[in-house]
Coordinates of C-alpha atoms in Angstrom, one line a residue:
Chain J
X82 CA -12.6 4.1 -82.4
X83 CA -9.3 5.7 -83.7
X84 CA -11.5 9.0 -84.0
X85 CA -12.4 8.6 -79.8
X86 CA -9.2 7.6 -79.0
X87 CA -7.5 10.5 -80.7
X88 CA -9.8 12.8 -79.0
X89 CA -9.1 11.6 -75.5
X90 CA -5.8 11.7 -75.9
X91 CA -5.8 15.4 -77.3
X92 CA -7.8 16.2 -74.3
X93 CA -5.7 15.2 -71.7
X94 CA -2.8 16.9 -73.8
X95 CA -4.2 20.2 -74.1
X96 CA -6.1 20.1 -70.6
X97 CA -4.0 20.6 -67.1
X98 CA -4.3 18.4 -65.0
X99 CA -5.9 19.8 -61.1
X100 CA -3.3 21.0 -58.6
X101 CA -4.3 18.1 -56.2
X102 CA -3.9 14.9 -58.6
X103 CA -0.5 13.4 -57.8
X104 CA -1.1 13.5 -54.2
X105 CA -4.7 11.3 -54.5
X106 CA -3.4 8.9 -56.8
X107 CA -1.0 8.4 -54.5
X108 CA -3.2 7.5 -51.5
X109 CA -5.4 5.7 -54.0
X110 CA -2.8 3.2 -55.1
X111 CA -1.7 2.7 -51.2
X112 CA -5.4 1.8 -50.7
X113 CA -5.9 -0.5 -53.3
X114 CA -1.7 -2.3 -52.6
X115 CA -3.2 -2.9 -49.2
X116 CA -6.9 -4.6 -50.4
X117 CA -4.8 -6.3 -53.1
X118 CA -2.7 -8.1 -50.4
X119 CA -5.8 -8.9 -48.2
X120 CA -7.4 -10.1 -51.3
X121 CA -10.6 -8.1 -51.3
X122 CA -12.8 -7.0 -54.0
X123 CA -12.3 -3.1 -54.8
X124 CA -15.3 -1.0 -56.2
X125 CA -15.0 2.8 -57.9
X126 CA -18.1 4.3 -57.1
X127 CA -18.5 8.0 -58.6
X128 CA -21.4 10.7 -57.7
X129 CA -22.8 13.7 -58.0
X130 CA -22.6 16.0 -61.1
X131 CA -19.6 17.9 -62.7
X132 CA -19.1 21.6 -63.4
X133 CA -18.2 22.6 -66.4
X134 CA -16.5 26.5 -65.5
X135 CA -17.2 28.9 -68.0
X136 CA -14.5 31.2 -66.5
X137 CA -10.9 31.2 -65.5
X138 CA -11.5 32.5 -62.1
X139 CA -14.5 30.7 -61.4
X140 CA -17.8 32.6 -60.9
X141 CA -20.0 30.7 -63.2
X142 CA -20.2 27.1 -64.9
X143 CA -22.3 24.6 -66.2
X144 CA -24.0 22.1 -63.8
X145 CA -25.5 18.6 -63.8
X146 CA -28.5 17.9 -61.8
X147 CA -27.3 15.3 -59.0
X148 CA -27.8 15.2 -55.4
X149 CA -25.4 12.1 -55.4
X150 CA -28.0 9.6 -53.6
X151 CA -27.7 7.0 -55.9
X152 CA -23.9 6.4 -55.2
X153 CA -23.9 7.3 -51.7
X154 CA -26.2 5.0 -50.7
X155 CA -24.9 2.2 -53.3
X156 CA -21.4 2.9 -51.3
X157 CA -23.1 1.8 -48.4
X158 CA -24.3 -1.2 -49.9
X159 CA -21.0 -2.4 -51.4
X160 CA -19.5 -2.0 -48.1
X161 CA -22.1 -4.2 -46.8
X162 CA -21.2 -6.7 -49.5
X163 CA -17.3 -6.9 -48.2
X164 CA -16.1 -4.4 -50.7
X165 CA -13.5 -2.2 -50.2
X166 CA -15.3 1.3 -51.9
X167 CA -13.0 4.2 -53.7
X168 CA -15.8 7.2 -53.2
X169 CA -14.9 9.9 -55.6
X170 CA -17.6 12.3 -55.5
X171 CA -18.3 16.1 -55.9
X172 CA -17.6 18.3 -53.7
X173 CA -20.5 19.2 -51.0
X174 CA -22.7 15.7 -52.6
X175 CA -23.8 13.3 -50.7
X176 CA -21.6 10.6 -49.0
X177 CA -22.3 7.3 -47.2
X178 CA -23.5 7.4 -44.1
X179 CA -23.4 11.6 -43.1
X180 CA -26.4 11.5 -46.2
X181 CA -29.2 10.3 -43.6
X182 CA -28.3 13.6 -41.6
X183 CA -28.9 16.2 -44.5
X184 CA -29.0 19.5 -43.2
X185 CA -32.0 20.2 -45.2
X186 CA -34.5 17.5 -44.9
X187 CA -32.8 15.9 -41.4
X188 CA -30.8 18.0 -39.5
X189 CA -28.9 16.6 -36.9
X190 CA -29.3 19.9 -34.5
X191 CA -33.0 19.1 -33.9
X192 CA -32.1 15.6 -32.3
X193 CA -29.7 16.9 -30.2
X194 CA -31.0 17.6 -26.7
X195 CA -29.0 20.1 -24.3
X196 CA -29.8 19.1 -20.5
X197 CA -29.5 21.9 -17.9
X198 CA -30.0 19.4 -15.0
X199 CA -27.4 16.8 -16.1
X200 CA -24.0 17.9 -13.9
X201 CA -21.9 14.5 -15.2
X202 CA -20.4 15.8 -18.0
X203 CA -22.8 14.4 -19.9
X204 CA -25.4 17.7 -21.2
X205 CA -25.6 16.7 -24.7
X206 CA -28.1 13.6 -25.4
X207 CA -30.0 12.0 -28.9
X208 CA -33.8 12.4 -28.7
X209 CA -35.0 9.1 -27.9
X210 CA -36.6 8.5 -31.2
X211 CA -33.8 9.4 -33.6
X212 CA -31.3 7.0 -30.9
X213 CA -31.7 3.5 -32.7
X214 CA -31.3 4.7 -36.7
X215 CA -28.1 7.0 -35.2
X216 CA -26.8 3.8 -32.9
X217 CA -26.9 1.6 -36.1
X218 CA -25.3 4.3 -38.7
X219 CA -22.9 5.6 -36.1
X220 CA -21.3 1.6 -35.4
X221 CA -21.6 1.2 -39.3
X222 CA -19.6 4.7 -40.0
X223 CA -16.9 3.8 -37.1
X224 CA -16.5 0.2 -38.1
X225 CA -15.9 0.9 -41.8
X226 CA -13.1 4.1 -40.6
X227 CA -11.4 1.5 -38.3
X228 CA -11.1 -0.6 -41.0
X229 CA -10.0 1.4 -43.5
X230 CA -12.5 -0.3 -46.4
X231 CA -13.8 3.0 -47.2
X232 CA -11.6 5.7 -49.1
X233 CA -12.8 9.1 -50.0
X234 CA -11.6 11.6 -52.5
X235 CA -14.0 14.5 -54.4
X236 CA -13.6 16.6 -57.8
X237 CA -15.3 19.4 -58.6
X238 CA -15.4 19.8 -62.6
X239 CA -15.2 17.8 -65.3
X240 CA -12.2 18.1 -66.0
X241 CA -11.0 17.5 -62.9
X242 CA -13.0 14.0 -63.0
X243 CA -11.8 12.9 -66.3
X244 CA -8.0 13.3 -65.1
X245 CA -9.0 11.4 -61.9
X246 CA -11.4 9.0 -63.6
X247 CA -8.3 7.6 -65.6
X248 CA -5.5 7.5 -62.7
X249 CA -7.7 5.7 -60.8
X250 CA -8.5 3.2 -63.4
X251 CA -5.1 2.7 -64.0
X252 CA -4.6 2.4 -60.3
X253 CA -7.2 -0.6 -60.5
X254 CA -5.9 -2.4 -63.5
X255 CA -3.7 -4.1 -60.7
X256 CA -7.1 -5.9 -59.8
X257 CA -7.6 -7.4 -62.3
X258 CA -11.2 -9.2 -62.5
X259 CA -11.6 -8.1 -58.7
X260 CA -11.9 -4.3 -59.7
X261 CA -15.6 -3.4 -60.2
X262 CA -16.1 0.5 -61.9
X263 CA -19.9 1.4 -60.9
X264 CA -20.0 5.2 -62.6
X265 CA -22.9 7.0 -61.2
X266 CA -21.6 10.2 -61.8
X267 CA -23.3 12.5 -63.8
X268 CA -20.9 13.8 -66.0
X269 CA -20.8 17.0 -68.5
X270 CA -21.2 15.8 -72.2
X271 CA -19.9 19.8 -73.2
X272 CA -16.8 21.5 -71.4
X273 CA -15.1 25.1 -72.1
X274 CA -11.3 24.3 -73.4
X275 CA -9.2 26.4 -71.1
X276 CA -7.9 28.1 -74.0
X277 CA -11.5 29.7 -74.3
X278 CA -11.9 30.8 -70.8
X279 CA -11.6 34.5 -70.2
X280 CA -9.7 35.4 -67.0
X281 CA -12.2 37.1 -65.7
X282 CA -16.0 36.9 -64.8
X283 CA -18.1 37.7 -68.6
X284 CA -19.4 41.0 -68.2
X285 CA -23.5 41.4 -68.4
X286 CA -25.1 44.3 -69.7
X287 CA -24.0 43.6 -73.3
X288 CA -26.9 41.9 -74.6
X289 CA -27.4 38.0 -74.4
X290 CA -24.7 35.1 -73.1
X291 CA -23.7 33.1 -75.6
X292 CA -22.2 30.1 -74.9
X293 CA -19.9 27.5 -77.3
X294 CA -18.4 24.2 -76.1
X295 CA -16.8 21.1 -77.3
X296 CA -17.9 17.8 -76.8
X297 CA -16.0 15.7 -73.7
X298 CA -14.1 12.4 -75.5
X299 CA -15.9 9.2 -74.9
X300 CA -13.8 8.1 -72.3
X301 CA -16.5 6.0 -69.6
X302 CA -19.5 7.6 -70.1
X303 CA -22.3 7.4 -67.6
X304 CA -25.8 7.3 -68.6
X305 CA -28.9 9.8 -67.3
X306 CA -31.4 9.8 -69.4
X307 CA -35.0 11.9 -69.4
X308 CA -37.0 10.4 -72.3
X309 CA -37.6 6.8 -71.6
X310 CA -38.2 5.9 -75.1
X311 CA -34.7 6.2 -75.8
X312 CA -33.2 4.8 -72.6
X313 CA -32.4 1.5 -73.7
X314 CA -31.5 2.1 -77.0
X315 CA -28.9 5.0 -75.8
X316 CA -27.6 1.9 -73.2
X317 CA -26.9 -0.5 -76.3
X318 CA -25.0 2.2 -78.2
X319 CA -22.8 3.4 -74.8
X320 CA -22.1 -0.8 -74.4
X321 CA -20.9 -1.6 -77.9
X322 CA -18.4 1.7 -77.8
X323 CA -17.5 1.6 -74.5
X324 CA -17.1 -2.1 -73.6
X325 CA -19.2 -2.2 -70.4
X326 CA -20.8 -5.5 -68.9
X327 CA -23.4 -3.2 -67.9
X328 CA -25.5 -0.1 -67.7
X329 CA -27.8 0.6 -65.8
X330 CA -30.3 3.0 -67.1
X331 CA -33.0 5.1 -65.2
X332 CA -36.0 7.3 -65.8
X333 CA -35.5 10.5 -64.1
X334 CA -38.7 10.3 -62.4
X335 CA -38.5 6.8 -61.3
X336 CA -35.1 6.7 -60.6
X337 CA -36.0 5.6 -56.6
X338 CA -38.4 3.0 -58.4
X339 CA -37.1 1.8 -61.4
X340 CA -34.1 1.1 -62.8
X341 CA -32.8 -1.5 -66.2
X342 CA -29.8 -3.3 -66.1
X343 CA -29.2 -3.4 -69.9
X344 CA -26.0 -6.2 -71.0
X345 CA -25.0 -7.1 -74.6
X346 CA -27.0 -10.3 -74.0
X347 CA -30.4 -8.9 -72.2
X348 CA -32.1 -5.9 -70.6
X349 CA -33.8 -6.8 -66.8
X350 CA -36.0 -4.5 -65.3
X351 CA -35.6 -4.2 -61.5
X352 CA -38.6 -2.0 -60.1
X353 CA -40.1 -1.7 -56.5
X354 CA -44.0 -1.0 -57.5
X355 CA -46.8 -2.0 -59.8
X356 CA -45.7 0.1 -63.1
X357 CA -45.1 -1.8 -65.5
X358 CA -41.3 -1.3 -66.8
X359 CA -41.4 0.3 -70.2
X360 CA -40.6 -1.5 -73.5
X361 CA -37.8 -3.9 -74.4
X362 CA -37.0 -5.4 -71.4
X363 CA -36.7 -9.4 -71.7
X364 CA -36.9 -9.8 -67.9
X365 CA -38.3 -7.6 -65.1
X366 CA -37.3 -8.2 -61.0
X367 CA -40.2 -7.2 -59.4
X368 CA -39.4 -6.7 -55.5
X369 CA -41.5 -7.4 -52.5
X370 CA -40.9 -5.0 -50.0
X371 CA -42.5 -6.7 -47.7
X372 CA -43.9 -3.7 -46.0
X373 CA -40.5 -2.0 -45.7
X374 CA -41.1 2.1 -46.6
X375 CA -37.3 2.7 -46.3
X376 CA -36.2 -0.4 -48.4
X377 CA -33.9 1.2 -50.9
X378 CA -33.7 0.2 -54.7
X379 CA -29.7 0.8 -54.5
X380 CA -29.9 -2.6 -52.2
X381 CA -31.1 -4.5 -54.9
X382 CA -28.9 -2.9 -57.9
X383 CA -25.7 -3.6 -55.4
X384 CA -27.1 -7.6 -54.8
X385 CA -27.7 -7.9 -58.8
X386 CA -24.2 -6.4 -59.3
X387 CA -22.6 -8.2 -57.0
X388 CA -23.8 -11.8 -58.1
X389 CA -23.0 -10.9 -61.9
X390 CA -19.5 -9.9 -60.8
X391 CA -19.0 -12.9 -58.9
X392 CA -19.5 -14.6 -61.7
X393 CA -17.3 -12.9 -64.0
X394 CA -14.1 -13.2 -61.9
X395 CA -15.4 -17.5 -61.4
X396 CA -15.9 -17.1 -65.3
X397 CA -12.5 -16.1 -65.8
X398 CA -10.9 -19.4 -63.6
X399 CA -12.7 -22.1 -65.5
X400 CA -10.3 -23.2 -68.3
Chain C
X145 CA -35.3 53.5 -66.1
X146 CA -39.0 53.0 -67.6
X147 CA -37.5 50.2 -70.2
X148 CA -35.5 48.7 -66.9
X149 CA -39.1 48.2 -65.0
X150 CA -41.1 47.3 -68.5
X151 CA -38.5 44.5 -68.8
X152 CA -39.3 43.1 -64.8
X153 CA -43.0 43.3 -65.6
X154 CA -42.6 41.5 -68.5
X155 CA -40.7 38.9 -66.9
X156 CA -43.3 38.3 -64.6
X157 CA -45.4 38.4 -67.2
X158 CA -43.9 35.6 -69.2
X159 CA -42.4 33.3 -66.6
X160 CA -44.2 31.1 -64.5
X161 CA -44.5 31.5 -60.6
X162 CA -42.5 28.4 -58.8
X163 CA -45.5 26.2 -57.9
X164 CA -45.2 26.4 -53.9
X165 CA -44.9 31.2 -54.1
X166 CA -48.3 31.3 -52.4
X167 CA -47.5 29.1 -49.6
X168 CA -44.1 30.4 -49.2
X169 CA -45.3 33.9 -49.3
X170 CA -48.3 33.4 -46.8
X171 CA -46.0 31.4 -44.0
X172 CA -43.2 35.2 -44.3
X173 CA -46.9 37.7 -43.8
X174 CA -47.4 35.5 -40.7
X175 CA -43.9 35.5 -39.2
X176 CA -43.6 39.5 -40.3
X177 CA -46.9 40.6 -38.4
X178 CA -45.9 38.8 -35.7
X179 CA -42.3 41.0 -35.7
X180 CA -44.2 44.0 -36.9
X181 CA -46.1 44.0 -33.5
X182 CA -44.0 42.7 -31.1
X183 CA -41.6 45.9 -33.0
X184 CA -39.0 44.0 -33.7
X185 CA -36.7 45.0 -36.7
X186 CA -36.5 42.2 -39.5
X187 CA -34.1 41.5 -42.2
X188 CA -34.3 39.6 -45.7
X189 CA -31.2 38.0 -45.8
X190 CA -30.5 35.8 -49.4
X191 CA -28.1 33.3 -49.6
X192 CA -26.2 31.2 -52.1
X193 CA -26.0 31.2 -55.9
X194 CA -28.9 30.6 -58.4
X195 CA -29.5 27.7 -61.4
X196 CA -30.5 29.0 -64.8
X197 CA -32.2 25.2 -66.0
X198 CA -31.6 24.6 -69.9
X199 CA -33.9 22.1 -70.0
X200 CA -37.7 22.0 -68.3
X201 CA -36.8 18.1 -66.9
X202 CA -33.9 20.1 -65.3
X203 CA -30.7 18.1 -66.1
X204 CA -28.4 20.8 -67.0
X205 CA -28.1 24.2 -65.7
X206 CA -26.0 27.2 -65.0
X207 CA -24.8 28.5 -62.1
X208 CA -23.4 31.0 -59.8
X209 CA -20.4 29.9 -57.5
X210 CA -21.6 30.7 -54.0
X211 CA -21.5 27.8 -50.4
X212 CA -23.4 30.4 -49.1
X213 CA -21.2 31.1 -46.2
X214 CA -21.3 34.6 -46.0
X215 CA -25.5 34.7 -46.2
X216 CA -25.6 32.0 -43.2
X217 CA -23.3 33.3 -41.1
X218 CA -24.1 37.0 -41.2
X219 CA -27.5 35.5 -40.9
X220 CA -26.7 34.1 -37.0
X221 CA -25.3 38.2 -36.2
X222 CA -28.4 39.5 -37.4
X223 CA -30.0 37.2 -34.8
X224 CA -27.7 38.0 -31.9
X225 CA -28.3 41.7 -32.4
X226 CA -31.7 40.9 -32.2
X227 CA -33.3 41.2 -35.7
X228 CA -35.7 38.5 -36.6
X229 CA -34.5 37.0 -40.0
X230 CA -35.8 35.6 -43.3
X231 CA -32.8 33.5 -44.4
X232 CA -34.2 32.7 -48.1
X233 CA -31.5 30.4 -49.6
X234 CA -30.9 28.4 -52.2
X235 CA -31.4 24.9 -51.2
X236 CA -28.5 22.7 -50.0
X237 CA -26.3 25.7 -49.5
X238 CA -25.1 26.8 -46.0
X239 CA -27.3 27.2 -43.3
X240 CA -27.1 29.3 -39.8
X241 CA -25.7 26.8 -37.3
X242 CA -25.7 24.0 -39.5
X243 CA -22.8 25.7 -41.6
X244 CA -20.4 25.0 -38.6
X245 CA -21.1 21.1 -39.1
X246 CA -20.3 20.4 -43.1
X247 CA -20.4 17.2 -43.7
X248 CA -17.4 17.6 -46.1
X249 CA -14.8 19.2 -43.7
X250 CA -17.0 18.9 -40.0
X251 CA -18.5 15.9 -39.8
X252 CA -20.9 15.4 -36.7
X253 CA -20.6 11.8 -37.4
X254 CA -16.7 12.1 -36.4
X255 CA -17.9 13.4 -32.9
X256 CA -20.0 11.3 -31.9
X257 CA -19.1 8.0 -29.9
X258 CA -21.0 5.1 -29.1
X259 CA -20.0 3.8 -25.4
X260 CA -20.6 0.0 -25.2
X261 CA -20.5 0.2 -21.5
X262 CA -22.6 2.6 -21.1
X263 CA -26.1 0.6 -20.2
X264 CA -28.1 3.8 -18.8
X265 CA -29.3 4.8 -22.4
X266 CA -26.4 7.4 -22.8
X267 CA -25.3 5.4 -25.5
X268 CA -23.7 8.4 -27.9
X269 CA -22.3 10.9 -26.5
X270 CA -19.6 13.8 -27.6
X271 CA -16.1 13.9 -28.2
X272 CA -14.8 15.9 -25.3
X273 CA -13.0 18.6 -27.8
X274 CA -15.9 18.9 -29.5
X275 CA -18.8 20.0 -26.3
X276 CA -17.9 23.6 -25.6
X277 CA -18.3 24.7 -29.3
X278 CA -21.4 22.2 -30.2
X279 CA -23.1 23.1 -26.4
X280 CA -23.0 26.5 -27.6
X281 CA -24.2 26.4 -31.4
X282 CA -26.8 23.8 -30.1
X283 CA -28.2 26.3 -27.3
X284 CA -28.6 29.2 -30.0
X285 CA -30.6 27.1 -32.2
X286 CA -32.8 26.2 -30.1
X287 CA -33.2 29.6 -28.5
X288 CA -33.8 31.2 -31.8
X289 CA -36.0 28.4 -32.9
X290 CA -38.2 28.1 -29.6
X291 CA -38.6 31.9 -29.7
X292 CA -39.3 31.9 -33.6
X293 CA -37.0 34.6 -35.0
X294 CA -35.7 33.0 -38.0
X295 CA -37.7 31.9 -40.7
X296 CA -36.4 29.6 -43.4
X297 CA -37.3 29.5 -47.1
X298 CA -35.1 28.4 -50.4
X299 CA -35.4 28.6 -54.3
X300 CA -33.3 26.5 -56.9
X301 CA -33.5 28.5 -59.8
X302 CA -33.1 32.4 -60.7
X303 CA -36.9 32.0 -61.5
X304 CA -37.8 31.1 -57.8
X305 CA -35.6 33.7 -56.5
X306 CA -36.9 36.7 -59.0
X307 CA -40.6 35.6 -57.7
X308 CA -40.1 34.8 -54.3
X309 CA -37.7 38.1 -54.0
X310 CA -40.6 40.5 -55.3
X311 CA -43.0 38.8 -53.2
X312 CA -41.3 38.8 -49.5
X313 CA -40.2 42.6 -50.5
X314 CA -43.9 43.2 -50.7
X315 CA -44.6 41.6 -47.7
X316 CA -41.9 43.4 -45.9
X317 CA -43.2 46.7 -47.0
X318 CA -45.7 46.8 -44.0
X319 CA -42.4 47.3 -41.6
X320 CA -41.3 50.7 -43.1
X321 CA -37.8 51.9 -42.1
X322 CA -37.6 48.1 -39.8
X323 CA -37.0 46.4 -42.7
X324 CA -33.5 45.6 -44.2
X325 CA -32.8 43.7 -47.0
X326 CA -29.3 41.5 -46.9
X327 CA -29.2 40.3 -50.7
X328 CA -25.6 38.2 -50.5
X329 CA -27.3 35.3 -53.1
X330 CA -25.3 35.1 -56.1
X331 CA -27.7 35.8 -58.5
X332 CA -27.6 35.2 -62.4
X333 CA -27.2 37.5 -64.8
X334 CA -28.8 35.4 -67.2
X335 CA -32.0 33.1 -67.8
X336 CA -32.9 30.9 -70.6
X337 CA -36.9 31.7 -70.9
X338 CA -39.6 28.7 -70.7
X339 CA -40.2 29.3 -73.9
X340 CA -36.8 28.7 -75.5
X341 CA -36.5 25.5 -73.7
X342 CA -36.3 22.1 -74.8
X343 CA -38.6 19.5 -72.8
X344 CA -36.3 17.0 -72.8
X345 CA -32.0 16.7 -71.9
X346 CA -30.5 18.0 -74.8
X347 CA -28.7 15.4 -77.1
X348 CA -25.0 15.3 -77.6
X349 CA -23.3 13.7 -80.4
X350 CA -24.3 16.4 -82.3
X351 CA -21.1 18.7 -82.2
X352 CA -20.4 21.7 -79.8
X353 CA -23.3 23.2 -77.7
X354 CA -24.9 26.4 -78.5
X355 CA -26.3 28.3 -75.8
X356 CA -27.9 31.8 -75.8
X357 CA -30.1 33.3 -73.0
X358 CA -31.6 36.7 -72.2
X359 CA -30.3 39.2 -69.6
X360 CA -32.1 39.1 -66.2
X361 CA -34.4 42.2 -65.5
X362 CA -33.2 44.7 -63.1
X363 CA -35.4 44.2 -60.2
X364 CA -32.7 44.6 -57.4
X365 CA -29.2 43.1 -58.4
X366 CA -26.0 41.9 -55.7
X367 CA -22.7 42.5 -56.8
X368 CA -20.2 39.7 -57.1
X369 CA -17.1 40.9 -58.6
X370 CA -13.5 39.2 -59.2
X371 CA -11.7 41.7 -61.0
X372 CA -10.6 44.9 -58.2
X373 CA -10.6 47.7 -60.7
X374 CA -14.3 46.8 -61.8
X375 CA -15.5 46.9 -57.9
X376 CA -15.8 50.7 -57.1
X377 CA -17.2 51.7 -60.5
X378 CA -19.7 48.9 -60.3
X379 CA -21.1 49.6 -57.1
X380 CA -21.7 53.1 -57.6
X381 CA -23.3 52.8 -60.4
X382 CA -25.9 50.0 -58.7
X383 CA -26.2 52.1 -56.7
X384 CA -27.8 55.0 -58.7
X385 CA -29.5 52.5 -60.9
X386 CA -31.5 51.0 -58.0
X387 CA -31.6 53.3 -54.7
X388 CA -30.0 50.9 -52.3
X389 CA -28.5 52.4 -49.6
X390 CA -24.9 50.7 -49.4
X391 CA -23.2 48.2 -51.8
X392 CA -21.2 45.5 -50.3
X393 CA -18.5 44.9 -53.1
X394 CA -15.6 42.3 -52.2
X395 CA -12.7 41.1 -53.9
X396 CA -13.6 37.1 -55.1
X397 CA -10.7 36.0 -53.8
X398 CA -10.3 38.7 -50.3
X399 CA -14.0 38.3 -49.4
X400 CA -12.8 36.7 -46.2
X401 CA -10.7 39.3 -45.1
X402 CA -11.9 42.7 -46.8
X403 CA -15.0 44.5 -47.7
X404 CA -16.2 47.4 -49.1
X405 CA -18.9 49.8 -48.2
X406 CA -19.8 51.9 -50.9
X407 CA -22.8 54.4 -50.4
X408 CA -23.9 57.6 -52.4
X409 CA -21.2 59.5 -50.0
X410 CA -18.1 57.4 -49.8
X411 CA -16.9 54.5 -50.1
X412 CA -15.2 52.8 -46.0
X413 CA -13.1 49.4 -46.5
X414 CA -13.0 47.0 -43.8
X415 CA -10.4 44.5 -43.1
X416 CA -9.3 42.0 -41.3
X417 CA -5.6 42.5 -42.2
X418 CA -2.9 44.8 -43.2
X419 CA -3.5 44.4 -46.9
X420 CA -4.0 47.8 -48.2
X421 CA -7.7 47.9 -49.8
X422 CA -7.7 48.8 -53.4
X423 CA -7.7 52.8 -54.6
X424 CA -10.8 54.7 -54.6
X425 CA -11.9 53.9 -50.6
X426 CA -11.9 57.4 -48.6
X427 CA -12.1 55.2 -45.1
X428 CA -10.6 52.5 -44.3
X429 CA -11.7 50.2 -40.9
X430 CA -9.1 47.9 -39.7
X431 CA -10.5 45.3 -37.5
X432 CA -7.9 44.5 -34.6
X433 CA -8.4 40.4 -34.2
X434 CA -7.2 40.4 -30.9
X435 CA -5.6 37.0 -31.4
X436 CA -8.6 35.4 -32.2
X437 CA -8.6 33.3 -35.2
X438 CA -12.0 32.6 -35.7
X439 CA -13.1 35.8 -35.8
X440 CA -15.1 36.7 -38.9
X441 CA -15.7 39.5 -41.0
X442 CA -19.8 39.1 -41.0
X443 CA -19.2 40.3 -37.3
X444 CA -18.2 44.0 -38.5
X445 CA -20.2 43.7 -41.7
X446 CA -23.5 43.2 -39.8
X447 CA -22.0 45.5 -36.7
X448 CA -22.0 48.5 -39.3
X449 CA -25.0 47.9 -40.8
X450 CA -26.8 47.7 -37.6
X451 CA -25.7 51.1 -36.5
X452 CA -26.5 52.6 -40.0
X453 CA -29.9 51.3 -40.1
X454 CA -30.6 52.9 -36.7
X455 CA -29.6 56.2 -37.9
X456 CA -31.9 55.9 -41.1
X457 CA -34.3 54.5 -38.6
X458 CA -33.6 57.6 -36.2
X459 CA -33.2 60.3 -39.3
X460 CA -36.9 59.2 -39.8
X461 CA -38.1 60.4 -36.5
X462 CA -35.8 63.4 -36.6
X463 CA -38.9 66.8 -38.1

């Protein structure tokens, strides 16, 4: 444990903070202060992958796969549950609300129409079949912005992420048990210390490329796992190592249909289909979709967490 | 040269094609056939970075920095110049037209408004200040789709890219000099042969990470360079090695203001500002922006290429 702490301390001693850290933190501070005053619970949602630059003038980097769907979707359900949300995401990863209109899969230009006959200024209109969903998304989006319950900030590298996470965590500490950490970002296990980076692009034409990286210090580490047999043992190790209340694990290929809540006491699987969850689970919650194909598992993840969070706050008040 | 060819041949013998290659190629074939019949010139624009997966169940990968701005922007100007465009881009990188409405920098939800008083069905309207630009983008977008002059296909890994590029190039060969290759993608110099990949995520906790990669065979290689002194010598080497007619080089930090056209005969710099281009240039074209801050250098790049392409086609017809 002391070795772990030393290595985190050494990390922040030797690696430089991102240039806009102070500005980012001061905005988070105001956001937290306002919601603390209004008695609102605040969740930090991290989302998307982190990069490990291989050069100071970044051309190449190591990356972790993550479009940011889990984080962006969960953020919407936390807002719906009355939380104020700090959405800390990888630049260009999906964001709450706009995630419904990915330029690749559901481009908004496809459902806007130009009406040449209309002369009253309403020359652009929305395709009928898309109006209901867009109205729904748009109304929520506007309300969230008007009430100021969503604060967004972004990172690119694992170094940005680590500095931001540490600073934002410190700001959230004033909230006590009203703060919740939902770390859905896919964080690199390795980094290349800036002292080892070359200033310019590594020249090719000299045979094969060798990269040697250092391990990222274990400050707080989310879990993303592709080998189902490793999932729960690794979650338990993470729990005892980092002092989380719950680790939410998922198999990469089943992540939209099944997750596992691993706590020190028990593990619970939540699933949207009939596939029996892997071993080790003491409980299995099978969600009835009631014929709704657009049901998202994040709704159930957030509902479960909100219940547990409420109990956790209540426990503190019980003498 | 024979070593290079052998190594490309060996690459395609040992690495697997992407699963949807045949379908992608047959669509490109129809697109090319139609435009060949209609006598239209066709440009292949590649755009965005390529990844090098480190695992078969991809969680981590090496990536090249590229949002895809150069490719997406140039594609619009090629369409404007009357070309049919095959836009082969990295999944989730910027695309023509929607690039104007990045979810991060210019989110479209911000300029749509909900009008509660309006009962005739036009409940969603566009903010006045955004109407003119959106109308312009939307009209061009609809026209391009109606006339079928833009064909889009995407890649993720450097392996996808190499297989697609080879196949699309073969399809374009029927066009003779009416085909143009505009390779703006940032392609990895290295790859990890599938024979060396581990099936699952590389486990951390075992000290530092070592990666050893092989060089990507030199089929066709675009140029992205951060060290200004290397730019022109490397462009000349590329020209003699790959038989391109022109290499367009840019310094990473100056890419929006200056590019250099390097041909076997001479090199020409095009710039939007007063900064004197680096040495080696026999010609310097200074673009007068005429007070338009939204002027994009891709307009000038494409104009220069269209002129050269026309001359190249004319030369073939001269006895």
